[in-house]
Every structure is written in structure tokens, then in C-alpha cells.
Short mmCIF file of C-alpha atoms in Angstrom, two decimals:
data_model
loop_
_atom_site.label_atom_id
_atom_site.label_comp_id
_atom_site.label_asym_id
_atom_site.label_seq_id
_atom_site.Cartn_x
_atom_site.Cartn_y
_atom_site.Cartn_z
CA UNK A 1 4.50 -52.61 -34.42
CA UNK A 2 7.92 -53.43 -35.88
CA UNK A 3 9.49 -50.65 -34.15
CA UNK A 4 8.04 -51.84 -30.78
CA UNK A 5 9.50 -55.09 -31.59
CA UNK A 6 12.74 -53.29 -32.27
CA UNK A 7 12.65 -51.22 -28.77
CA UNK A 8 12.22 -54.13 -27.32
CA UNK A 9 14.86 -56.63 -28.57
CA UNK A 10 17.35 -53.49 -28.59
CA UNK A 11 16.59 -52.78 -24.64
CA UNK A 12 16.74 -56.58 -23.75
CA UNK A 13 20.27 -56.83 -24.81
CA UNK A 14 21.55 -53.43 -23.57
CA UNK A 15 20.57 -53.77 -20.13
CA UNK A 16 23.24 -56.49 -18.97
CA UNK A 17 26.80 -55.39 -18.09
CA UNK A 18 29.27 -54.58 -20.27
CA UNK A 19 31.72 -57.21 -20.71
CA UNK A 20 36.12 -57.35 -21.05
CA UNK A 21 37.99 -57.77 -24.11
CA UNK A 22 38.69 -61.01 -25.45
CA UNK A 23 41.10 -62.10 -28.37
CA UNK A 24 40.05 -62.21 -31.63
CA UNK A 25 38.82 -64.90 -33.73
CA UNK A 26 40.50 -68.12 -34.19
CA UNK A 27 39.43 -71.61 -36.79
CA UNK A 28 39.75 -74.81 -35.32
CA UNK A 29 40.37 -78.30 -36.15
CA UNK A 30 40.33 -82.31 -35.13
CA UNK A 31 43.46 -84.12 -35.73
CA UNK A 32 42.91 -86.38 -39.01
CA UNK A 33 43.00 -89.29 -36.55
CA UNK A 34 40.13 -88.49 -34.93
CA UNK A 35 37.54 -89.28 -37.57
CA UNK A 36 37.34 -93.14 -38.46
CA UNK A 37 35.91 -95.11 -40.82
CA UNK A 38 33.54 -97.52 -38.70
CA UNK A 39 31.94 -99.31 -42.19
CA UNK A 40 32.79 -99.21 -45.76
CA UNK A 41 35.72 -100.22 -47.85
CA UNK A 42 37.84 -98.99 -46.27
CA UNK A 43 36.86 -100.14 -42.61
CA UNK A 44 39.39 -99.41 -39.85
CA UNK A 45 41.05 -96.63 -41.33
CA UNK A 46 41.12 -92.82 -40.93
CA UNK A 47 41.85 -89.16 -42.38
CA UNK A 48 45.54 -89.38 -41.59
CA UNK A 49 45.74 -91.51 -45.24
CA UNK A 50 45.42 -90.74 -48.75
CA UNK A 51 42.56 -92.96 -49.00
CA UNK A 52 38.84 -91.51 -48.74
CA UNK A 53 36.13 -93.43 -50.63
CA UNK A 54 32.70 -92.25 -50.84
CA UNK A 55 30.20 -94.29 -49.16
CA UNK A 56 32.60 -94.92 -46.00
CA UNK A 57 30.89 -94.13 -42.91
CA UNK A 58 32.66 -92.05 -40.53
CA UNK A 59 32.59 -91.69 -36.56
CA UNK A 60 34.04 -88.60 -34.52
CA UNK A 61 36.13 -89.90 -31.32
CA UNK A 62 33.82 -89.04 -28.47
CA UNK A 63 37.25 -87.89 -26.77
CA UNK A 64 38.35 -85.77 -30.00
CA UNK A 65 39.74 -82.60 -28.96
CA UNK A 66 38.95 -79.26 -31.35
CA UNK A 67 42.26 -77.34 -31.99
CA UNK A 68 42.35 -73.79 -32.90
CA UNK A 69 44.17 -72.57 -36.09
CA UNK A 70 45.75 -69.06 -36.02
CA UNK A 71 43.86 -67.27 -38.57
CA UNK A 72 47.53 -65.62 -39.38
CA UNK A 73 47.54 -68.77 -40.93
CA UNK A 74 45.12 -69.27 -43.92
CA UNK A 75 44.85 -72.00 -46.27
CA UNK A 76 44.73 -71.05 -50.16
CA UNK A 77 43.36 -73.31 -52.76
CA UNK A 78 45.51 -72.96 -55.61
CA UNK A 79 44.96 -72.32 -59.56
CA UNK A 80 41.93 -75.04 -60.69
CA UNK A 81 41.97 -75.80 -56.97
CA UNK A 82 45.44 -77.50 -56.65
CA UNK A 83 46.88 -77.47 -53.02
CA UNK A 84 49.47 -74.65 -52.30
CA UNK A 85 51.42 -73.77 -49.25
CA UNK A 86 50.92 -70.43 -47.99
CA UNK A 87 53.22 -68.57 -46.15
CA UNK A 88 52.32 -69.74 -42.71
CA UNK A 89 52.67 -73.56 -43.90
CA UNK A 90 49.53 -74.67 -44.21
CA UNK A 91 48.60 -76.56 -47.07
CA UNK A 92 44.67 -77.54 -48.20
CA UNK A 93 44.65 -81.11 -49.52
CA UNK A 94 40.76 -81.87 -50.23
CA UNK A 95 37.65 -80.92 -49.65
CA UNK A 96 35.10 -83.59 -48.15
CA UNK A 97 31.42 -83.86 -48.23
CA UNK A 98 29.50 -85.78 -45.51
CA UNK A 99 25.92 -86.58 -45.06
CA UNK A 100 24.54 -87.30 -41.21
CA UNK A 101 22.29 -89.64 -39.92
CA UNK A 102 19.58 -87.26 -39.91
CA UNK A 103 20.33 -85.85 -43.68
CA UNK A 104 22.36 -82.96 -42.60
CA UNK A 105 24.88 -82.14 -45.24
CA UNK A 106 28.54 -80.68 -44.47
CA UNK A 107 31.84 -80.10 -45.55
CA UNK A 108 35.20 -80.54 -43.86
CA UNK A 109 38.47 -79.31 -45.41
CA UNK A 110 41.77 -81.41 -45.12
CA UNK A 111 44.31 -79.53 -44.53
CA UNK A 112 48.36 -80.10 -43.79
CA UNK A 113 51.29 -78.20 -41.89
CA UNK A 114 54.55 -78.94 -40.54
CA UNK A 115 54.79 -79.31 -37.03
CA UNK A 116 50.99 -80.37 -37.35
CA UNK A 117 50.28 -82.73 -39.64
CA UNK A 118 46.94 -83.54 -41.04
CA UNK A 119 43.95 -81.77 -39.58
CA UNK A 120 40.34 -81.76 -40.36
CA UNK A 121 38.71 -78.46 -40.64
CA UNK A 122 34.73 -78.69 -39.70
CA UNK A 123 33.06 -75.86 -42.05
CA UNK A 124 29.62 -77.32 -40.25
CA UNK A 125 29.39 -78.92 -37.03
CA UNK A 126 30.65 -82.16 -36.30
CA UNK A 127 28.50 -84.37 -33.58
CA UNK A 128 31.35 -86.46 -31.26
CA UNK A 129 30.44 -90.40 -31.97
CA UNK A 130 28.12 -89.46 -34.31
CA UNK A 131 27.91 -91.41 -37.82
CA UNK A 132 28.71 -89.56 -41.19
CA UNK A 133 28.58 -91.00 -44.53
CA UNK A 134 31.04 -90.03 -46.95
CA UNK A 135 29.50 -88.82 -50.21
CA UNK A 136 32.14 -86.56 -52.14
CA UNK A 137 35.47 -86.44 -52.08
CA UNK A 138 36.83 -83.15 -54.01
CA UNK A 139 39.49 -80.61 -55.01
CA UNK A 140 40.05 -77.34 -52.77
CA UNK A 141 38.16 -74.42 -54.55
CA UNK A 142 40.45 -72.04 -56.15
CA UNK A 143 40.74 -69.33 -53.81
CA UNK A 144 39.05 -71.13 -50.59
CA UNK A 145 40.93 -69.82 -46.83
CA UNK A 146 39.82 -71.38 -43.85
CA UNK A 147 39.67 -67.30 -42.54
CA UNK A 148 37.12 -66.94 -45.40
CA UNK A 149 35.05 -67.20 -41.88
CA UNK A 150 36.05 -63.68 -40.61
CA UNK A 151 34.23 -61.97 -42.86
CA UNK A 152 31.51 -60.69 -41.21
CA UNK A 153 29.01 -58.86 -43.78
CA UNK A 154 25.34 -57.97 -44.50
CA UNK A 155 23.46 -58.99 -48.01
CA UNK A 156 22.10 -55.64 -49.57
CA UNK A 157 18.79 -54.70 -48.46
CA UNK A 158 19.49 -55.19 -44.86
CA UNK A 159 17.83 -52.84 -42.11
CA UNK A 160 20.20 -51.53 -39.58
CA UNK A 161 18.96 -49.86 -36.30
CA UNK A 162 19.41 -46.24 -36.27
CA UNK A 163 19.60 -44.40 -32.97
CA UNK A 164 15.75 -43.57 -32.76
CA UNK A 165 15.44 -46.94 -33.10
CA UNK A 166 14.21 -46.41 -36.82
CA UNK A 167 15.51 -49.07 -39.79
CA UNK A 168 17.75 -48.19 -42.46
CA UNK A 169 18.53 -50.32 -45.52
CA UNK A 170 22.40 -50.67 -45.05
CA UNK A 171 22.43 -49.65 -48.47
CA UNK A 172 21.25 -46.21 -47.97
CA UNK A 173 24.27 -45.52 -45.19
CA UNK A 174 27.30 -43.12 -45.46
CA UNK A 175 30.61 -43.12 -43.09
CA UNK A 176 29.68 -40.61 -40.73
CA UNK A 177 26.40 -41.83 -40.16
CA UNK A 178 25.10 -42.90 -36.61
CA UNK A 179 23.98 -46.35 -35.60
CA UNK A 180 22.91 -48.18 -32.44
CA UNK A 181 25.11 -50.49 -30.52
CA UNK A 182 24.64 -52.28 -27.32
CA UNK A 183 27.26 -51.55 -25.39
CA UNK A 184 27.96 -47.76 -26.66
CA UNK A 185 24.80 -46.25 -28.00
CA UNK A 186 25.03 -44.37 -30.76
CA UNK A 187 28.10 -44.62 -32.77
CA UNK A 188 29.40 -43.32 -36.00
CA UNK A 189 30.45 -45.49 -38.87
CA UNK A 190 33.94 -45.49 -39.69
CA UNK A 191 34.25 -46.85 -42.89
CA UNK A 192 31.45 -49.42 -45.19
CA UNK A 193 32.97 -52.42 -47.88
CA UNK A 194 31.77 -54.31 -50.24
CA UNK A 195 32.86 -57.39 -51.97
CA UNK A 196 31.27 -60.16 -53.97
CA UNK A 197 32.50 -63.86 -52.76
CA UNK A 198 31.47 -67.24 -53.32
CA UNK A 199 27.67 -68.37 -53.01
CA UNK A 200 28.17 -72.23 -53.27
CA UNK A 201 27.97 -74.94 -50.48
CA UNK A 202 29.54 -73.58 -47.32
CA UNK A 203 30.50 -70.65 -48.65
CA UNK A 204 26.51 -69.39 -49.24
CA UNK A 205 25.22 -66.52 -47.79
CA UNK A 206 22.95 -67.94 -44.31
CA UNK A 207 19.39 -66.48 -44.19
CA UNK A 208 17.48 -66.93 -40.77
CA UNK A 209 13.95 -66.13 -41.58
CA UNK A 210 12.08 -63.78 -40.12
CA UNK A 211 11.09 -64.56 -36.73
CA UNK A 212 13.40 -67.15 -36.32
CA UNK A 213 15.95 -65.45 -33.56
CA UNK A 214 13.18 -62.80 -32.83
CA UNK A 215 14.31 -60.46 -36.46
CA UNK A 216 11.90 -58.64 -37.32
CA UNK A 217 12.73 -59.32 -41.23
CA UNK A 218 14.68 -62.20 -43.14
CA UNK A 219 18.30 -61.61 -42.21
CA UNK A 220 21.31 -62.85 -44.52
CA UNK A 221 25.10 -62.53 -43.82
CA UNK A 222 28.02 -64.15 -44.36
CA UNK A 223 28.66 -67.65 -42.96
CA UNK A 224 30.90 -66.83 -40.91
CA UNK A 225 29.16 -63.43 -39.23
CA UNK A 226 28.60 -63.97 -35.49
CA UNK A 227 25.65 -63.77 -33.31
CA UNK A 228 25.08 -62.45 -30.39
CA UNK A 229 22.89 -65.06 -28.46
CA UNK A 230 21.88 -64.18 -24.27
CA UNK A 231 21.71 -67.22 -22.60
CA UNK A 232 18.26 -67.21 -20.26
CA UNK A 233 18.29 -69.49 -17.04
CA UNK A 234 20.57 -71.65 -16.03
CA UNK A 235 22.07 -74.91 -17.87
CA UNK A 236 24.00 -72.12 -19.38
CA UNK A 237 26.69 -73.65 -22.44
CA UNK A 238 29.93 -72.30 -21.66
CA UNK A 239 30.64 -70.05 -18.85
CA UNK A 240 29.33 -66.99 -20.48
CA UNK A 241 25.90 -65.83 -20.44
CA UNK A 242 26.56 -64.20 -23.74
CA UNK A 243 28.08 -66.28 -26.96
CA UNK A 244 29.09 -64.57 -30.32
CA UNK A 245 27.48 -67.57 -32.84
CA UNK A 246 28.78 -67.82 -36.19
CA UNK A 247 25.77 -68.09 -38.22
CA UNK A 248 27.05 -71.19 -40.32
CA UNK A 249 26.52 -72.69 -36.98
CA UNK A 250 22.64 -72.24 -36.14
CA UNK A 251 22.42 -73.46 -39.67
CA UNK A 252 19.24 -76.24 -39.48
CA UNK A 253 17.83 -76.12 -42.88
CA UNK A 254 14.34 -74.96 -42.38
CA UNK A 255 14.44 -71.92 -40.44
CA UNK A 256 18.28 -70.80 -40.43
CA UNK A 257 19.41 -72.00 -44.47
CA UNK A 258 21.96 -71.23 -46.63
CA UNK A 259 20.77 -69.44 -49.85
CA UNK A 260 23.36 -70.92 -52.50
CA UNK A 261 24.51 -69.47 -55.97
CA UNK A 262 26.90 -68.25 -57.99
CA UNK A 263 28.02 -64.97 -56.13
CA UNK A 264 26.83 -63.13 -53.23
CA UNK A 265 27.28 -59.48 -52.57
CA UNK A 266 28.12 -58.27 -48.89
CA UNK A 267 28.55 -54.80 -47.35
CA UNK A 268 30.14 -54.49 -44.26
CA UNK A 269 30.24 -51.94 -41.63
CA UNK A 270 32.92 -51.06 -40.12
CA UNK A 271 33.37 -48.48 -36.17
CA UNK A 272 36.03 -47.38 -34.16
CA UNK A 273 35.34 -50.41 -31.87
CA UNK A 274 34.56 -54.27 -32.65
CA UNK A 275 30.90 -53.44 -32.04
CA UNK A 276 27.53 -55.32 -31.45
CA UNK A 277 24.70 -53.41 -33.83
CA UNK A 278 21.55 -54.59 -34.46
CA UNK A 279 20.03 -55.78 -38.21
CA UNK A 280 16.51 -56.66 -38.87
CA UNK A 281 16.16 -56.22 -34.65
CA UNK A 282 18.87 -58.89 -34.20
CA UNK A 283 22.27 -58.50 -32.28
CA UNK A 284 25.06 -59.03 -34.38
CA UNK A 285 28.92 -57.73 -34.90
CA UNK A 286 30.51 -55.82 -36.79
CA UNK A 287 33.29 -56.20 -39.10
CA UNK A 288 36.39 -56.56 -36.45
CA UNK A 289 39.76 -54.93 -38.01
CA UNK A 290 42.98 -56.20 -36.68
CA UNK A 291 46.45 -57.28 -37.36
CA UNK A 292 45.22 -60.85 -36.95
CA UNK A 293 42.07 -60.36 -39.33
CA UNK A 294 43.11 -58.00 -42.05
CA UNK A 295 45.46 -60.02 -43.87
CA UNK A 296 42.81 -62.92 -44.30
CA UNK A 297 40.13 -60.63 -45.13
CA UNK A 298 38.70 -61.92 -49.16
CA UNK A 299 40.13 -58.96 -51.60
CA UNK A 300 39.81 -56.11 -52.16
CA UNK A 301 38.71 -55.12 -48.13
CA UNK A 302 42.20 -55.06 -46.57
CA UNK A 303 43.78 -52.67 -48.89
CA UNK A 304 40.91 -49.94 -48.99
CA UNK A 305 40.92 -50.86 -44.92
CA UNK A 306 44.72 -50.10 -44.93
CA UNK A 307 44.47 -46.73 -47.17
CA UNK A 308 41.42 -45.32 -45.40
CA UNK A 309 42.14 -46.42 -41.53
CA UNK A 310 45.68 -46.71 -41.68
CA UNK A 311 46.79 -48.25 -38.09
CA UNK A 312 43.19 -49.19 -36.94
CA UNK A 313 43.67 -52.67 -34.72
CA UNK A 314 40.28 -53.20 -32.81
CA UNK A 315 39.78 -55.38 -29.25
CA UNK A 316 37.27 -58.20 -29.71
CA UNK A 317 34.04 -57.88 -28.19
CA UNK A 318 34.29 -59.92 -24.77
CA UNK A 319 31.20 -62.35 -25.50
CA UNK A 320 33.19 -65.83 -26.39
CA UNK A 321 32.56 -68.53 -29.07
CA UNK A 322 30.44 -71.07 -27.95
CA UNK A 323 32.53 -74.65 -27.49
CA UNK A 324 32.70 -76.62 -30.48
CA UNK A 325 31.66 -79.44 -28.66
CA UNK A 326 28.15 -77.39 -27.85
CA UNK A 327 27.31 -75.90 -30.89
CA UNK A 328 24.69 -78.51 -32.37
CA UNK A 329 23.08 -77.94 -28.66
CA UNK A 330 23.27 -74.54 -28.89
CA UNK A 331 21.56 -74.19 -32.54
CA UNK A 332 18.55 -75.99 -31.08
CA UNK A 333 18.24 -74.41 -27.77
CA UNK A 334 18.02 -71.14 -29.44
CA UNK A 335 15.87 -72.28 -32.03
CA UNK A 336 13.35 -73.31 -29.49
CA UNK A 337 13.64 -70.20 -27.31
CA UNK A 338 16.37 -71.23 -24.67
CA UNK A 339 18.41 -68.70 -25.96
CA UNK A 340 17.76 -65.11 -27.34
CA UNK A 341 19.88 -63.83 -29.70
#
């Protein structure tokens, strides 16, 4: 039965065309300005200050424009979580904690650079005009990077398709070893890491329960990992069919959660192309390698990547981000089935 499942999902999502390169990943950010305090103490102001009080109630400008951030560009929290400047000039000031109307929790790092000023970094989605209550205000993790989101990995224990259409435990594979993508059947793998991160707050591994996108098995990766979600029908979001969906971002706290702790192992696999492959039946990428990516990859991945696939620089897989503006609409259309992923 599972395998018939797996057929299935796997020849859904092979059958459309293949798509064109796109450039690689990018973080993005509202100007400071752009979220207000609409009640509280301190009424009237905005991020763009120093001040930030918890219980202030915050509203998105409806007109508020996301920015993208050069991931060649990543924020480090310093020593005990003190600010520092990295070499691209951007430097984290705090890390804010914000509570919706409807009891969703996120976070949403301040961050600083010349030419730019203040930004606000969304590490969940933001609703425009939407209400947020302000209920921590604190220091920038030691070691946090805005590109911490590029790190597309698989928690141990994972099934990836084989070629037969058979499941492996990710655990079990070798370089050398075939798997199944979408767009180039069987391919070898090039090259498997594995690093421990972070498990708290944003940072948590996601886990969509089984059945939730169609996986045949609980599924947990990385925040940042990306989705691939086929748009059905029209009233498509974006003018792709196909979206690559962080998972952070179909995040609803029932179905799709994050699994918090103290440290979460990953393995990643990595091909000769930035491929789609499919775990626990679901489409999903694969670690992309680039000369945009590698240096903000969490240690130790971009110096075993460098020693054992000196030169590698992949194309991005053509399916887009969904807009920022969208994502909140996109979580529940594919929740409920307007979307299959």
C-alpha cells in the first residue's frame, strides 16, 4: 500500500515539464519602518528606534514591501549573543518575539547595515495590517545567520525514494548510491553531511505529520528546507505552477510543527545537480552547493564540501519561492488540498 502511495505521488510530480534555472536562494526583509506600534507604551512609534517594550502591539504597513538580503551577506550573533559586524556589514541587533491575533508565535530578527539601515528579518510569516503583540524582546543567539535558512537537511530516520520506488532510511545511504528525482530519474549521490544545529524556537527541526502534504510517514527537516508544492487549478499564487516552500513557512502548529530542543541532527544529501528527491513520498530539494550558499552553510559542511567537491557550483532548480506576501495563503491552501506538494 505505501509503495502504491509512493508510485503515485512520485508519477504526479514527474509528469509536468521540466522547468529553467533560476538563481539561488535569497532572505528578505521589511524596512524597520514598516512595522508600527498601533497600542501600547510606546504608541506611534516603530522598529527604526531603540525602544521595543513588550506588550506593544504591532501592525505591518499593508503597502510594506519585502526586500531580499544577499545571503553573501549573513548576520552573526556574537560571543553570549552580542551584535557583531560581519564582513558583508550586516550587523544583528535583537531578536523579537511576537504573538498574533490568533496565538501564532514568531520571531523577527533586527538587523543593521550601511547603506541599509535597520531591517526586520521575518523568521515566520508576517500578515500585512495584521496585529502582533510584542512579548519578548532578546539578545541575538550566539552563532544565529539569517542564511542559517539554506540549510536544507533530513532528521535521521528519514525514507528516501530509491529508483524502484522502494524506501530507504537516509541513514542506511552511501555516495554512489542511486536515488529518484523528478526531473532526472535516477541519480547518484555525490556526497552526504551531517551536522548538529540548534533545536530551539525558529531554529527547531519542522515535522509535517504523516499525511499532512500526502507523506506517507512523519517528515522532519530543517526550517529552512524547501518544498516542492504543484499548484492544481487556477487562482494559482505567483506565476508558477510549481513553488519551492520553505517548510518554516507551512508551519500551522497542528499538522506542520516545529519539534523544539536542545540539538537536532541533520544529514543532507548532496547530487551533481540542485535536485528535487522525494522523502517519506514527498517532493523536496536537495542540498544546493554554490558560491552564494557555501560560505553560509552552519560548520563543519562547507569545508568537507570544499575538500571532497572542490569547484562544484550548482543552478537552482527553476520552481520559485512563493511571494512573501502569499505565504500565510499558501500554507492553508495546501493544507486543505489546493495545493499538492
Amino acid at each position: 500500500m505505501c509503495n502504491e502511495r509512493l508510485i503515485s505521488a512520485i508519477f504526479y510530480h514527474m509528469t509536468s515539464a521540466p522547468f529553467r534555472a533560476q538563481p539561488p536562494y535569497t532572505s528578505h526583509a521589511y524596512r524597520a519602518e514598516a512595522l508600527r506600534v498601533i497600542a501600547g507604551a510606546c504608541l506611534g512609534e516603530n522598529l527604526a528606534g531603540d525602544t521595543a517594550v513588550p506588550g506593544d502591539v504591532y501592525r505591518l504597513d499593508g503597502a510594506a514591501e519585502l526586500l531580499p538580503l544577499p545571503l553573501t551577506r549573513p548576520c552573526i550573533g556574537g560571543e553570549n549573543g552580542a551584535g557583531q559586524q560581519d564582513g558583508g556589514g550586516l550587523r544583528p541587533l535583537r531578536l523579537l518575539t511576537l504573538l498574533s491575533g490568533y496565538g501564532e508565535r514568531g520571531d523577527v530578527l533586527l538587523v543593521e547595515g550601511a547603506g541599509i539601515g535597520r531591517m526586520a528579518v521575518p523568521l515566520s510569516p508576517l500578515c500585512p495590517r495584521a496585529d502582533y503583540t510584542l512579548i519578548d524582546v532578546g539578545p541575538v543567539p550566539a552563532g544565529l545567520r539569517v542564511a542559517d535558512i539554506v540549510c536544507a537537511a533530513f532528521a535521521p530516520g528519514t525514507r528516501i525514494a530509491r529508483p524502484d520506488g522502494s524506501l530507504c532510511p537516509i541513514g542506511s545511504l552511501s555516495p554512489g548510491d542511486l536515488v529518484l528525482t523528478r526531473d532526472n530519474g535516477p541519480q547518484p549521490i555525490r556526497w552526504i553531511g551531517r551536522v548538529t544545529l540548534s533545536a530551539r524556537g525558529h531554529l527547531a527541526p519542522v515535522v509535517i505529520s504523516a499525511g499532512a502534504l500526502g507523506n506517507i510517514g512523519d517528515l522532519a527537516v530543517s526550517p529552512g528546507h524547501r518544498i516542492f508544492v504543484y499548484q492544481r487549478g487556477t487562482g494559482r499564487i505567483g506565476a508558477s505552477a510549481a513553488l519551492l516552500v520553505q517548510a518554516r513557512h507551512l508551519v500551522d502548529g497542528e499538522r506542520i510543527y516545529r519539534r523544539e530542543g536542545a540539538y537536532a541532527d541533520y544529514i543532507s544529501l548532496v547530487f551533481d545537480r540542485h535536485e528535487i528527491l522525494f522523502a517519506e513520498g514527498v517532493p523536496v530539494e536537495s542540498q544546493m552547493i554554490g558560491p552564494a550558499i557555501l560560505p553560509v552553510l552552519p560548520d563543519p559542511l562547507p569545508a568537507q564540501i570544499h575538500a571532497r567537491l572542490p569547484g562544484l557550483a550548482q543552478t537552482g532548480h527553476a520552481a520559485p519561492e512563493p511571494p512573501a506576501a502569499s505565504l500565510v495563503e499558501l500554507r492553508n491552501r495546501v493544507l486543505h488540498g489546493a495545493g499538492h506538494a
